[in-house]
Each structure stands twice: as C-alpha cells, then as structure tokens.
XYZ file of C-alpha atoms in Angstrom:
96
model
C 0.469 -0.061 -0.018
C 1.222 3.391 -1.124
C 1.072 6.575 1.455
C 0.669 9.970 -0.658
C 3.042 12.242 1.359
C 0.664 14.932 0.824
C -2.334 13.045 3.069
C 0.545 13.336 6.237
C -0.118 17.260 6.641
C -3.603 18.649 7.903
C -4.860 21.987 9.063
C -8.063 21.935 11.072
C -9.226 25.364 12.488
C -10.320 23.696 15.945
C -6.849 21.619 16.598
C -3.794 22.618 17.482
C -5.043 26.335 17.041
C -4.927 25.794 13.003
C -1.476 25.006 12.977
C -0.295 23.024 9.913
C 0.234 19.448 11.902
C 0.688 15.542 11.137
C -2.527 13.907 10.190
C -4.233 11.956 13.280
C -1.690 13.493 16.188
C -1.712 16.631 17.586
C 2.160 17.612 16.872
C 2.181 20.474 14.142
C 5.272 20.728 11.908
C 6.440 23.719 14.195
C 6.841 21.451 16.846
C 9.162 19.057 14.948
C 11.205 22.648 13.061
C 11.709 23.620 16.813
C 13.429 19.934 17.720
C 15.538 20.022 14.298
C 16.757 23.836 15.001
C 17.826 22.622 18.365
C 19.927 20.050 16.459
C 18.052 16.599 16.597
C 18.052 14.611 13.224
C 14.660 13.258 12.301
C 15.976 9.785 13.773
C 16.558 11.843 17.201
C 12.760 13.364 16.837
C 11.112 9.920 16.437
C 13.029 8.862 19.269
C 11.223 11.478 21.143
C 7.682 11.270 19.436
C 8.165 7.536 19.069
C 4.119 6.963 17.806
C 5.857 9.229 14.639
C 7.364 7.432 11.528
C 10.432 8.553 9.672
C 8.328 9.425 6.981
C 5.921 11.633 9.310
C 8.881 13.829 10.435
C 10.842 13.988 7.132
C 7.280 15.118 5.229
C 7.324 18.156 8.315
C 10.842 18.802 7.212
C 9.984 19.035 3.525
C 7.417 21.421 4.299
C 9.608 23.576 6.446
C 12.598 23.826 3.976
C 9.928 24.446 0.543
C 7.911 26.976 2.874
C 10.959 28.376 5.060
C 9.791 31.683 5.227
C 6.101 30.979 5.823
C 7.306 28.641 8.776
C 9.880 31.053 10.014
C 7.030 33.437 10.381
C 4.731 31.222 12.281
C 7.298 30.365 14.363
C 8.488 34.112 15.267
C 4.887 34.832 15.845
C 4.567 31.945 18.319
C 7.398 33.505 20.325
C 6.388 36.942 20.301
C 2.588 35.524 21.812
C 4.545 33.460 24.248
C 6.417 36.613 25.373
C 3.374 38.906 25.391
C 1.592 36.229 27.451
C 4.462 36.106 30.065
C 4.470 39.805 29.984
C 0.623 39.882 30.854
C 1.098 37.037 33.590
C 3.544 38.860 35.464
C 2.026 42.331 35.723
C -1.209 39.837 36.128
C 0.791 38.446 39.598
C 2.137 42.092 40.438
C -1.321 43.268 41.287
C -2.594 40.385 42.899
C-alpha cells in the first residue's frame, strides 16, 4: 500500500489553533521544526515522539524547507505571543 505524502499533513481550524500538523496527531510542523533547529535529526525526533514514523517527520521537515519563510514567520509569531502572555501574567501577578 502506498502512502501519498500530501495526506500526512493537515490543517484543521479547531485543532492546535489551526496550525499545520501531522494527520492523526496533535504534533505540529512547528514543533518538529523547533526540534530540528535545536540540532535533532529526524531519527532523534522519532525517539522523542515514538508514535511518529520517519516518513511523518521527514514530510514535516520537507514542508519546512519548501516553505521556510512561512514557517519561520509562524514561529516568530508564536514566540512573540509567548512573550506577550508571559508579560501579561507577570503584570497580573504583581497586582495581586
């Protein structure tokens, strides 16, 4: 049985905030890209996520390399949102 690579990635508005993810999982392409950028190989990533296949990881990484600007923009936005929420939490904690 053949697996078509374009069936491995999905984007669903109500799952993982609509971020591109591996079908049947809550693992986003962005999560795997962060691991990859930290120096993990595809094999290392499947060690951290043993329920993923190498094909899934390589598909996510191929998407990243083919759409680097888009993925890097999403990663930057995620980092900015994390900082915004951390600052909001810190301000809220000071006023309690």
